[in-house]
PDB file of C-alpha atoms and ligand atoms in Angstrom:
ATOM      1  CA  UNK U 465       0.000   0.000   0.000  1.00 68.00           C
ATOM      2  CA  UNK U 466       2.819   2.453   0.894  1.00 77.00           C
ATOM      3  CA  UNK U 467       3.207   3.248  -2.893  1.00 82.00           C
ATOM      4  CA  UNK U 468      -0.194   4.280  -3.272  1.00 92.00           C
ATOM      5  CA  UNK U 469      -0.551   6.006   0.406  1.00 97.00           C
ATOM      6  CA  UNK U 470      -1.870  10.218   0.107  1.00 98.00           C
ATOM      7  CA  UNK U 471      -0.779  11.604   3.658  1.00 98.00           C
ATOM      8  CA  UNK U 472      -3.124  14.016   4.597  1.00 98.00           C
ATOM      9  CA  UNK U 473      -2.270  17.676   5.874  1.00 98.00           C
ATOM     10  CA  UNK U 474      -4.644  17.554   8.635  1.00 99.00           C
ATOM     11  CA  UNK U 475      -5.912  14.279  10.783  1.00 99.00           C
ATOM     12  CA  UNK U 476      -7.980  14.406  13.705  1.00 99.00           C
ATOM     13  CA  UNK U 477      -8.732  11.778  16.188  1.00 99.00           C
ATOM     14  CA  UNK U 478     -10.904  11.304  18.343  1.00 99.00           C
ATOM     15  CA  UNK U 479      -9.610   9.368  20.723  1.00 99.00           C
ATOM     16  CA  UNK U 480     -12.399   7.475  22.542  1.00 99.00           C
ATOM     17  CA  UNK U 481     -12.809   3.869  24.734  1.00 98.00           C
ATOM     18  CA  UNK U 482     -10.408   4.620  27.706  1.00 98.00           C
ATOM     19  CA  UNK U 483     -12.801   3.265  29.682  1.00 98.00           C
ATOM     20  CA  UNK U 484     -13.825   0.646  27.986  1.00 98.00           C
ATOM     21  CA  UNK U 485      -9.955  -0.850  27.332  1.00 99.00           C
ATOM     22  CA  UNK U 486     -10.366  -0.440  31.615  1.00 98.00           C
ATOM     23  CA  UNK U 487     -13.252  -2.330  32.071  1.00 98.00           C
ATOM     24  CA  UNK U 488     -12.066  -5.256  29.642  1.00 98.00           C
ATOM     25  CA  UNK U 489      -9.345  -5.827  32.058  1.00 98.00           C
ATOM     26  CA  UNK U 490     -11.428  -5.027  35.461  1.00 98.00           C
ATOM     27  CA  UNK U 491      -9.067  -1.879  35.995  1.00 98.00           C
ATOM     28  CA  UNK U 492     -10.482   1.415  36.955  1.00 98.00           C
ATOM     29  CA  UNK U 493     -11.216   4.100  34.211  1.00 98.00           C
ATOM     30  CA  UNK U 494      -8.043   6.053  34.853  1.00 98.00           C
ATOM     31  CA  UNK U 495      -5.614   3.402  33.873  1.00 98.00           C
ATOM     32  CA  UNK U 496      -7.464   3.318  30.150  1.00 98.00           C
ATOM     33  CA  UNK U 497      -6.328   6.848  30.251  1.00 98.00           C
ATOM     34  CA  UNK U 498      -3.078   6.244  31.226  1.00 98.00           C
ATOM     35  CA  UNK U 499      -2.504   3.493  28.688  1.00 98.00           C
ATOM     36  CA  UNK U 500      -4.369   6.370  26.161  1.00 98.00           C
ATOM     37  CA  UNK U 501      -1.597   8.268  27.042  1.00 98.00           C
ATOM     38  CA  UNK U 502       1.475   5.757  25.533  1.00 98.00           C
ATOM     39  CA  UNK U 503      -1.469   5.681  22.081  1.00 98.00           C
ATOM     40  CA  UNK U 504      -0.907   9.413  22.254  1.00 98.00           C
ATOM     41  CA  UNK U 505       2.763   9.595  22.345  1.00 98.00           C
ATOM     42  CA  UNK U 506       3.002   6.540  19.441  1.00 98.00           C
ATOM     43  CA  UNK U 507       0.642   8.705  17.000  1.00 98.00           C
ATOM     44  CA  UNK U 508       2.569  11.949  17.500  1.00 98.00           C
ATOM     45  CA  UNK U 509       5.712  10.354  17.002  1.00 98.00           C
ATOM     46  CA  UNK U 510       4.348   8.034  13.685  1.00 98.00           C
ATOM     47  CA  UNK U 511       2.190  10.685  12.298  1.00 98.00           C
ATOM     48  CA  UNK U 512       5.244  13.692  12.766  1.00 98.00           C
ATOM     49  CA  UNK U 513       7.713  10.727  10.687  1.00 98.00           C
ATOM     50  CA  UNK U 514       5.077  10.220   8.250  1.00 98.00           C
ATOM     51  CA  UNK U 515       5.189  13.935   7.095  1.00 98.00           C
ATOM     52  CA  UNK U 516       1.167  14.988   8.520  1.00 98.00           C
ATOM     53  CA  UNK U 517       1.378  18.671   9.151  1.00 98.00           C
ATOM     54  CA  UNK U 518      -1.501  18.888  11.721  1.00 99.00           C
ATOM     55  CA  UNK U 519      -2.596  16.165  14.230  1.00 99.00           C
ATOM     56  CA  UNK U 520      -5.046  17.104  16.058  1.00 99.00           C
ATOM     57  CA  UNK U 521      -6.452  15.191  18.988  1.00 99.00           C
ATOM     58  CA  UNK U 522     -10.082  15.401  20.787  1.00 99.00           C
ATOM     59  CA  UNK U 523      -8.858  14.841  24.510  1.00 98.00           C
ATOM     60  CA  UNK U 524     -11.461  16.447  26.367  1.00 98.00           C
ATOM     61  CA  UNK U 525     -15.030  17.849  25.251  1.00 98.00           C
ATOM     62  CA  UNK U 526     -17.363  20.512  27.199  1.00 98.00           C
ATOM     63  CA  UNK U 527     -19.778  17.945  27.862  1.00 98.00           C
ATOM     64  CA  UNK U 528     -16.718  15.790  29.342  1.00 98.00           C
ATOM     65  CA  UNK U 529     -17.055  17.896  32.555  1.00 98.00           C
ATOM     66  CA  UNK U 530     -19.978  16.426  33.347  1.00 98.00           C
ATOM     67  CA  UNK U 531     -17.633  13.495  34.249  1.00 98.00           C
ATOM     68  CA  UNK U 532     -17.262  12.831  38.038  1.00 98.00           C
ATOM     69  CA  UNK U 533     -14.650  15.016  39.275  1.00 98.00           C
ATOM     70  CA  UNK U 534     -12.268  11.974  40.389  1.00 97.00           C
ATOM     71  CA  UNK U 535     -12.420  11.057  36.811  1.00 98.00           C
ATOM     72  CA  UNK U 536     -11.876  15.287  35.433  1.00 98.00           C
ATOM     73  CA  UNK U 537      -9.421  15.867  38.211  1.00 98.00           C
ATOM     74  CA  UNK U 538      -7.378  12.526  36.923  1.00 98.00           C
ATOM     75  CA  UNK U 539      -7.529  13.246  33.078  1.00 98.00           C
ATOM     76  CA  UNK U 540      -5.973  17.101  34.212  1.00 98.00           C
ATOM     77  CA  UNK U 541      -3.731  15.882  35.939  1.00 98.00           C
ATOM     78  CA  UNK U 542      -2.749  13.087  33.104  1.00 98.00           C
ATOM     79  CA  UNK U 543      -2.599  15.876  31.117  1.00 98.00           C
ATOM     80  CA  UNK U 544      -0.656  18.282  32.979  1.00 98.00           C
ATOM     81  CA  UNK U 545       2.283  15.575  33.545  1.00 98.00           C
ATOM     82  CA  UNK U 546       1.902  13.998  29.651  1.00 98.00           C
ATOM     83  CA  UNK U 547       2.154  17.953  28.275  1.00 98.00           C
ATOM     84  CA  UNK U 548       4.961  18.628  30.978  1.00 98.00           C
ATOM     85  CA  UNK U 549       7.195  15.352  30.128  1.00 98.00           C
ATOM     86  CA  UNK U 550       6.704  15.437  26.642  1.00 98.00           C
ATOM     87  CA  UNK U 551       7.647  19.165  26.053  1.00 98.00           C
ATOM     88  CA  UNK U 552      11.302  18.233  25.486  1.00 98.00           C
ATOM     89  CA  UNK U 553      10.800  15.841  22.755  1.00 98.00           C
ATOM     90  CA  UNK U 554       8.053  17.997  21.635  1.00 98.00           C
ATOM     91  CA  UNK U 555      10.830  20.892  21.012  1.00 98.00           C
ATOM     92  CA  UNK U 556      13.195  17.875  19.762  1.00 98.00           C
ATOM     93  CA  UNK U 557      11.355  16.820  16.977  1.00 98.00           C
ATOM     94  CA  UNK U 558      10.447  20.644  15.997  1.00 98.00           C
ATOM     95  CA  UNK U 559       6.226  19.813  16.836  1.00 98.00           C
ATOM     96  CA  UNK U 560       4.227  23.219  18.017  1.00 98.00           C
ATOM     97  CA  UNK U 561       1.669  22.299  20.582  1.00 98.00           C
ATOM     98  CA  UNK U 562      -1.455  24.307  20.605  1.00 98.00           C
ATOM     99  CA  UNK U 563      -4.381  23.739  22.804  1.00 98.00           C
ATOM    100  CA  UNK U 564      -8.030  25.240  21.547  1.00 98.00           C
ATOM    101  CA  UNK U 565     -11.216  25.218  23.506  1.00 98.00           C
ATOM    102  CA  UNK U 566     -12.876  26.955  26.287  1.00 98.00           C
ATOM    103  CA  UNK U 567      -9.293  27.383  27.977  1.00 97.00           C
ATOM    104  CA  UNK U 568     -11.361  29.883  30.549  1.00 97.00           C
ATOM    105  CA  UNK U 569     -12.904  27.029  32.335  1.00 98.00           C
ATOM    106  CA  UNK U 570      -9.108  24.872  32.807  1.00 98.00           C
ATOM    107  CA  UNK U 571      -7.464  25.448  36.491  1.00 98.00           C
ATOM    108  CA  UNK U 572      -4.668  28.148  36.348  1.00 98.00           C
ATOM    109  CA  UNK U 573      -1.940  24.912  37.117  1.00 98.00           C
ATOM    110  CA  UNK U 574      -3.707  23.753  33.679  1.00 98.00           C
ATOM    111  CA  UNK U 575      -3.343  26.624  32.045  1.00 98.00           C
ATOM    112  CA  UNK U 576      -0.018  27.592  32.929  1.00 98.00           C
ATOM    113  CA  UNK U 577       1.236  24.183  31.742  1.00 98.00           C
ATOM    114  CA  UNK U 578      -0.437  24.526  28.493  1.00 98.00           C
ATOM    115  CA  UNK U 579       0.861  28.303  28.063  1.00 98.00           C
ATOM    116  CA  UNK U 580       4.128  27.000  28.626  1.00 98.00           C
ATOM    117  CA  UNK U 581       3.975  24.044  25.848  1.00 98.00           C
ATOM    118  CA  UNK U 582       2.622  26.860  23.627  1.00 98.00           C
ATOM    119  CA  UNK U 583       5.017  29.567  24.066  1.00 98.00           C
ATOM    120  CA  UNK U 584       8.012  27.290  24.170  1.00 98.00           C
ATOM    121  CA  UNK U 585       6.973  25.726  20.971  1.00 98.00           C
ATOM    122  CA  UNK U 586       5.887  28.485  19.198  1.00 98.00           C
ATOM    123  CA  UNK U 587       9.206  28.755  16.541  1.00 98.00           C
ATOM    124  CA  UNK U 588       8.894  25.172  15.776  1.00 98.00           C
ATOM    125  CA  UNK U 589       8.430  24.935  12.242  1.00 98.00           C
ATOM    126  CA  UNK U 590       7.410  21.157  11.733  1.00 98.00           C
ATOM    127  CA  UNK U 591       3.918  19.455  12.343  1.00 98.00           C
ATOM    128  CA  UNK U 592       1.445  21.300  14.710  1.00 99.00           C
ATOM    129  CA  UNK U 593       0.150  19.043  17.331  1.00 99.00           C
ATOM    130  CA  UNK U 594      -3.571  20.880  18.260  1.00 99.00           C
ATOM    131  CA  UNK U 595      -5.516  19.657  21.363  1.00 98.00           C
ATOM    132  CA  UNK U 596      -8.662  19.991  21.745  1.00 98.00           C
ATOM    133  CA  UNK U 597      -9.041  20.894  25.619  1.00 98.00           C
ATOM    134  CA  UNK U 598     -12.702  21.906  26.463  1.00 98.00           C
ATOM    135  CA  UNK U 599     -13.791  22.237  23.217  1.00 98.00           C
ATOM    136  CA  UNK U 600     -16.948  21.854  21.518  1.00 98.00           C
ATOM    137  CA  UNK U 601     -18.136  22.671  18.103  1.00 98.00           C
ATOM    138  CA  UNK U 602     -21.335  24.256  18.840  1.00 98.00           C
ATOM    139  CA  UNK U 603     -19.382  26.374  21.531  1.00 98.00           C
ATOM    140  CA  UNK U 604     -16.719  27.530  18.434  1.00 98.00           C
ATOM    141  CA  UNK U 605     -19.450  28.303  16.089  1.00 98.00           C
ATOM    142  CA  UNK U 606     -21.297  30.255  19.070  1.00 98.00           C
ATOM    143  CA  UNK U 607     -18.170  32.519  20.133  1.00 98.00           C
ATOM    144  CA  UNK U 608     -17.395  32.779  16.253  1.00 98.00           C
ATOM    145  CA  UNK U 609     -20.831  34.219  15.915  1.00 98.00           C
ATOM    146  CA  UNK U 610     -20.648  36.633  18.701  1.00 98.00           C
ATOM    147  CA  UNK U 611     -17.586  38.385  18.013  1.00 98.00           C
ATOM    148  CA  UNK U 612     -18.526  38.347  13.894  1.00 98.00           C
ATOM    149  CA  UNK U 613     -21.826  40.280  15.245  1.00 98.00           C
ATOM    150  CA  UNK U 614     -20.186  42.614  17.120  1.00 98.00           C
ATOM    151  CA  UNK U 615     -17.433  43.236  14.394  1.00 98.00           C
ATOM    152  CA  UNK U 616     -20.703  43.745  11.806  1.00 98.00           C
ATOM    153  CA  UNK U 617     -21.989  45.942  14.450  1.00 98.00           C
ATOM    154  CA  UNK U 618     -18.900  48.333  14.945  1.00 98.00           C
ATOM    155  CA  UNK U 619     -18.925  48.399  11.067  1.00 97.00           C
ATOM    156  CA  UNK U 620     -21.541  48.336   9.357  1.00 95.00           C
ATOM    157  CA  UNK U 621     -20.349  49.268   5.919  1.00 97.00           C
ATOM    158  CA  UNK U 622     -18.237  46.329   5.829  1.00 97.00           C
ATOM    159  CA  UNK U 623     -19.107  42.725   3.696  1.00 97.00           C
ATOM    160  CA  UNK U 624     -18.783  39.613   5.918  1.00 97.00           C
ATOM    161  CA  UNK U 625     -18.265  36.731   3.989  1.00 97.00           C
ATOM    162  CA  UNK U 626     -18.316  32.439   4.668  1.00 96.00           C
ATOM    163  CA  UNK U 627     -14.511  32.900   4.142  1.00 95.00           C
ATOM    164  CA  UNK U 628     -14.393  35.513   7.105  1.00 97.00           C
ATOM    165  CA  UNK U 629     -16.382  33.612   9.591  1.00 98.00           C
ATOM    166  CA  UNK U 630     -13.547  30.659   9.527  1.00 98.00           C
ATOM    167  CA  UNK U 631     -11.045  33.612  10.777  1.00 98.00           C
ATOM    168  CA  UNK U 632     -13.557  33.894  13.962  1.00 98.00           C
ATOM    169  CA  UNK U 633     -13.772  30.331  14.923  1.00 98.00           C
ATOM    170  CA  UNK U 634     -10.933  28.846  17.567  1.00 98.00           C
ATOM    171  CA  UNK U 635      -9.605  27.337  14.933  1.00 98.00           C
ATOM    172  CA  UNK U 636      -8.596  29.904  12.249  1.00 98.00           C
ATOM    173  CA  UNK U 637      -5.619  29.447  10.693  1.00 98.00           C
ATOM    174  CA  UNK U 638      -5.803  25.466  10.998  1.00 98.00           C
ATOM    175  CA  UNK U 639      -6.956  23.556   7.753  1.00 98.00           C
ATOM    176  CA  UNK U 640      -9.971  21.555   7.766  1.00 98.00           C
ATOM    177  CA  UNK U 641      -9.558  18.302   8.235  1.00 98.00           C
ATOM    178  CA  UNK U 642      -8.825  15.827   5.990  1.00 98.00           C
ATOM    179  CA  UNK U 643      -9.138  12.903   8.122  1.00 99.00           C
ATOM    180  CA  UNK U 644     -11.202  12.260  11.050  1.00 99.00           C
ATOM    181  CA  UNK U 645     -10.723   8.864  12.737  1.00 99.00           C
ATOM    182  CA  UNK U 646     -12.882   7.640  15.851  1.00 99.00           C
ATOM    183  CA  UNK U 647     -11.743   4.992  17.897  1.00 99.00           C
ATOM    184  CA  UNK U 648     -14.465   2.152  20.014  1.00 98.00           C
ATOM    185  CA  UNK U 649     -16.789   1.908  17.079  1.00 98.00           C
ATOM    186  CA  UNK U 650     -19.071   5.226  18.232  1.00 98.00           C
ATOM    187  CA  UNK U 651     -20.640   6.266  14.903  1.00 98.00           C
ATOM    188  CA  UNK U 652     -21.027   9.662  16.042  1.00 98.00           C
ATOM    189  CA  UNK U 653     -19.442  13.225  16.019  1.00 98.00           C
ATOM    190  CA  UNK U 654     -20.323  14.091  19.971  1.00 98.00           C
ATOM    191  CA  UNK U 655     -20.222  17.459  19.490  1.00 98.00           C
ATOM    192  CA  UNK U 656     -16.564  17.927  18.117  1.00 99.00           C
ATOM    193  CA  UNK U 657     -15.582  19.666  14.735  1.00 98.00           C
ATOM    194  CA  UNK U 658     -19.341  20.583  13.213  1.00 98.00           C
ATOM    195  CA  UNK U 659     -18.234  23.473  10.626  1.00 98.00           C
ATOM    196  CA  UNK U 660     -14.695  22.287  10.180  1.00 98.00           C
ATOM    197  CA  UNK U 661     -15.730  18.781   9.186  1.00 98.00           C
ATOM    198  CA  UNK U 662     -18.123  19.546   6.249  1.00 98.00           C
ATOM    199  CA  UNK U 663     -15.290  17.744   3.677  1.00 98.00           C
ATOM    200  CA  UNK U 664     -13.731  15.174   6.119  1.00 98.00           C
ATOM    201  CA  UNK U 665     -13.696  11.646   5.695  1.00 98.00           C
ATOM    202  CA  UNK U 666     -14.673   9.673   8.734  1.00 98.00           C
ATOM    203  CA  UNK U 667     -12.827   6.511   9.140  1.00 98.00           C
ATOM    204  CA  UNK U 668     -14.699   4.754  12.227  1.00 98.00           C
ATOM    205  CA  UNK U 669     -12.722   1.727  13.826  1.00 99.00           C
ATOM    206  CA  UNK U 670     -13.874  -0.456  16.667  1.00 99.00           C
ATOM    207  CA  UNK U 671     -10.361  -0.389  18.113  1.00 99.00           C
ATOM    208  CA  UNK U 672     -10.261   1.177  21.248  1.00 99.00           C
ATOM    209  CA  UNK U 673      -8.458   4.214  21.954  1.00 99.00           C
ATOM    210  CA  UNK U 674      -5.075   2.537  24.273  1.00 99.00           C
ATOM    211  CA  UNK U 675      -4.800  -0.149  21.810  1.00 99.00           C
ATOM    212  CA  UNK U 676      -4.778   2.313  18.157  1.00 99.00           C
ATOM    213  CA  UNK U 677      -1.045   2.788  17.721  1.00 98.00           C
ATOM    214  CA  UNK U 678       1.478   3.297  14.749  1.00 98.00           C
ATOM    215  CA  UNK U 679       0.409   0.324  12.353  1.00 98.00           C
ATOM    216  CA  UNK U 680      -3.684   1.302  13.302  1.00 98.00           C
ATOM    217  CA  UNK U 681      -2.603   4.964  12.210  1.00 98.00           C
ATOM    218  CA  UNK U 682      -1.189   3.957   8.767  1.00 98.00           C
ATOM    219  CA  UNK U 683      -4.107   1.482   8.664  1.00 98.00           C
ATOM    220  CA  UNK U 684      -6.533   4.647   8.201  1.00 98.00           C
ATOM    221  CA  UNK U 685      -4.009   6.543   6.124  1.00 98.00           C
ATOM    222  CA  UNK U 686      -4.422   3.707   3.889  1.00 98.00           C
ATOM    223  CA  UNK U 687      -8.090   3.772   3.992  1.00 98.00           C
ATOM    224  CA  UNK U 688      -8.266   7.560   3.733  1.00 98.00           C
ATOM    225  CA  UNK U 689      -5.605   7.124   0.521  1.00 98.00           C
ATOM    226  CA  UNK U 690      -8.334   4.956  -1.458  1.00 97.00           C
ATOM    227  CA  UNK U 691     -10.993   7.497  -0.961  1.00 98.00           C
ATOM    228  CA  UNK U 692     -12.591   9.400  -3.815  1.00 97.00           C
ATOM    229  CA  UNK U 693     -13.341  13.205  -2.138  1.00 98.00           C
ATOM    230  CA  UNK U 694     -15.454  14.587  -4.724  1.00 97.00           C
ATOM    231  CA  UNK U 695     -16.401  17.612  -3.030  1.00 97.00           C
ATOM    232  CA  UNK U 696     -19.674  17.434  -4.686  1.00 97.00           C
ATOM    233  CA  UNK U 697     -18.710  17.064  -7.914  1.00 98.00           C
ATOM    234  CA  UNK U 698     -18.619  14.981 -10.994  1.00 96.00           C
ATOM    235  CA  UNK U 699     -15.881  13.136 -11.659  1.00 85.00           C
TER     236      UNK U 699
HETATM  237  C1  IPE B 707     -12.016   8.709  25.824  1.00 69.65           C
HETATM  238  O1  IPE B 707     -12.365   7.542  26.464  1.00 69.65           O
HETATM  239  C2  IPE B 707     -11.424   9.738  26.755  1.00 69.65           C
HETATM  240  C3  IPE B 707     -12.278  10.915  26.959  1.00 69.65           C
HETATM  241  C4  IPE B 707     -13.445  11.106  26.446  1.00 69.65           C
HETATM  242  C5  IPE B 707     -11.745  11.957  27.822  1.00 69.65           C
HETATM  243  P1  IPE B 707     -13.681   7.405  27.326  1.00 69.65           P
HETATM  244  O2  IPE B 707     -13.359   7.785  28.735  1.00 69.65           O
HETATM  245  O3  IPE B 707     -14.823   8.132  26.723  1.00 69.65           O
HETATM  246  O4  IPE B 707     -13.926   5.825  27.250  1.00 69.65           O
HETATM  247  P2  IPE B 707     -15.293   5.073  27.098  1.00 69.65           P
HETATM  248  O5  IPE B 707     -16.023   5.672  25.935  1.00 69.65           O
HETATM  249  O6  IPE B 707     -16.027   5.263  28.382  1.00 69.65           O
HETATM  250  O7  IPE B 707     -14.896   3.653  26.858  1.00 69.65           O
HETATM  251  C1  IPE B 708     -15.804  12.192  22.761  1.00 69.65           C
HETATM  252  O1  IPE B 708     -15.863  11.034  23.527  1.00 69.65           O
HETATM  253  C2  IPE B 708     -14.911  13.196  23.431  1.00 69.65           C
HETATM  254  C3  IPE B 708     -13.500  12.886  23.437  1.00 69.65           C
HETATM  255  C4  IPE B 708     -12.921  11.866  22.871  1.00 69.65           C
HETATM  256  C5  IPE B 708     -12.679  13.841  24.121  1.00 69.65           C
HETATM  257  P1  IPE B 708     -17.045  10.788  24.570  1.00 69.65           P
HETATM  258  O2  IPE B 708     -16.810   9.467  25.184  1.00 69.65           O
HETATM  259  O3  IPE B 708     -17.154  11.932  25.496  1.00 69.65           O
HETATM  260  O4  IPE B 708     -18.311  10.781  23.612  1.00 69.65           O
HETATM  261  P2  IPE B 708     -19.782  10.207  23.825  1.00 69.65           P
HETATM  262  O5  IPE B 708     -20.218  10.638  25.183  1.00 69.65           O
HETATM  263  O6  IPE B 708     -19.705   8.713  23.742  1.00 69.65           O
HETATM  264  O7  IPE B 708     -20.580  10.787  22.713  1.00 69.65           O
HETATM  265 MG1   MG B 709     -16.257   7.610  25.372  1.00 69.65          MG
END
């Protein structure tokens, strides 16, 4: 297949069944995210090797703090230490980290370890790892809305066009994706990139989330590379 594999510019996982991989092996939630964790660090690595200039991962969604807090207060703190440790190899391998979502709900320590990532990676030049913290896509479209209205409003003479509204939403700047994988077999988009996926292709696998690593990663690639993306037209 490698002859005939496309890498897209932009994939985007979302990275689900943490807590199914758990119960499987009668361990508690957490240490699915934990083992999550080690899927994370395999993907960046693989998918920054492969030549993919944005990976972008779905780690935690608005509706995700409707978790119990044991379970929120362990998947911060997973990500404060993962974000922490992996800065070095982060700067190594020349990946800029940036986090979008409702960053104004995250804990200062949360914060502060994702400003640092940012800020620290900012000059690197190769693939840009984006993590989607507190982040849904009816929340982007929303806040994209507001401050296009009150833009229209302070000037009114001024033509707002489809092109303009992608410059509003959290992720401007960021190419659609090409890609969007979901791991456990959920057919479903829960919430994550609504506008930004109008041209993705979904590649659904029942793998779960700890057990998708490298060869699972060019497994999609492969899939996505056989796709016909017609964009609605004739070919
Ligand atoms: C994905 O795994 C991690 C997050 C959503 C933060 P889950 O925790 O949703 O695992 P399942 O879906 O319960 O198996
Ligand atoms: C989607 O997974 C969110 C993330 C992967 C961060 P969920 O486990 O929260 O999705 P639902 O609840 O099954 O739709
Ligand atoms: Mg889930």
């Amino acid at each position: 297949m490698e002859e005939n594999r496309i890498i897209p510019a932009h994939v985007s996982i979302i990275m689900d069944g943490n807590g199914r991989w758990a119960k499987q092996r009668g361990l508690e939630r957490v240490s699915g995210h934990k083992e999550g964790r080690e899927s994370v660090r395999a993907c960046v690595s693989c998918a920054a090797k492969a030549g993919i200039k944005y990976l972008s991962l779905f780690a935690f969604s608005e509706e995700n703090w409707k978790r119990p807090l044991k379970e929120v207060t362990a998947l911060m703190n997973l990500l404060v230490e993962s974000i922490t440790a992996e800065l070095g190899t982060f700067i190594e391998n020349n990946i800029r980290v940036r986090v979008i979502g409702n960053i104004a709900r995250l804990s200062p320590v949360v914060r502060s370890a994702i400003s640092k990532a940012e800020e620290n990676t900012a000059a690197c030049t190769g693939m840009t790892l984006v993590i989607f913290l507190s982040y849904s896509g009816k929340w982007d479209i929303f806040q994209a809305a507001r401050k296009m209205a009150a833009d229209m409003a302070a000037d009114p003479g001024r033509e707002f066009t489809m092109e303009d509204f992608d410059n509003y939403l959290a992720t401007a700047g960021i190419p659609d994706p090409d890609l969007i994988i979901r791991t456990s077999g959920e057919q479903r988009i829960s919430n994550y990139l609504l506008w930004q996926a109008a041209y993705s292709e979904f590649y659904i696998t029942d793998i779960l989330w700890p057990d998708f690593r490298e060869k699972e990663l060019m497994d999609a690639i492969d899939e996505y590379s056989r796709r016909d993306r017609r964009y609605g037209k004739v070919k």
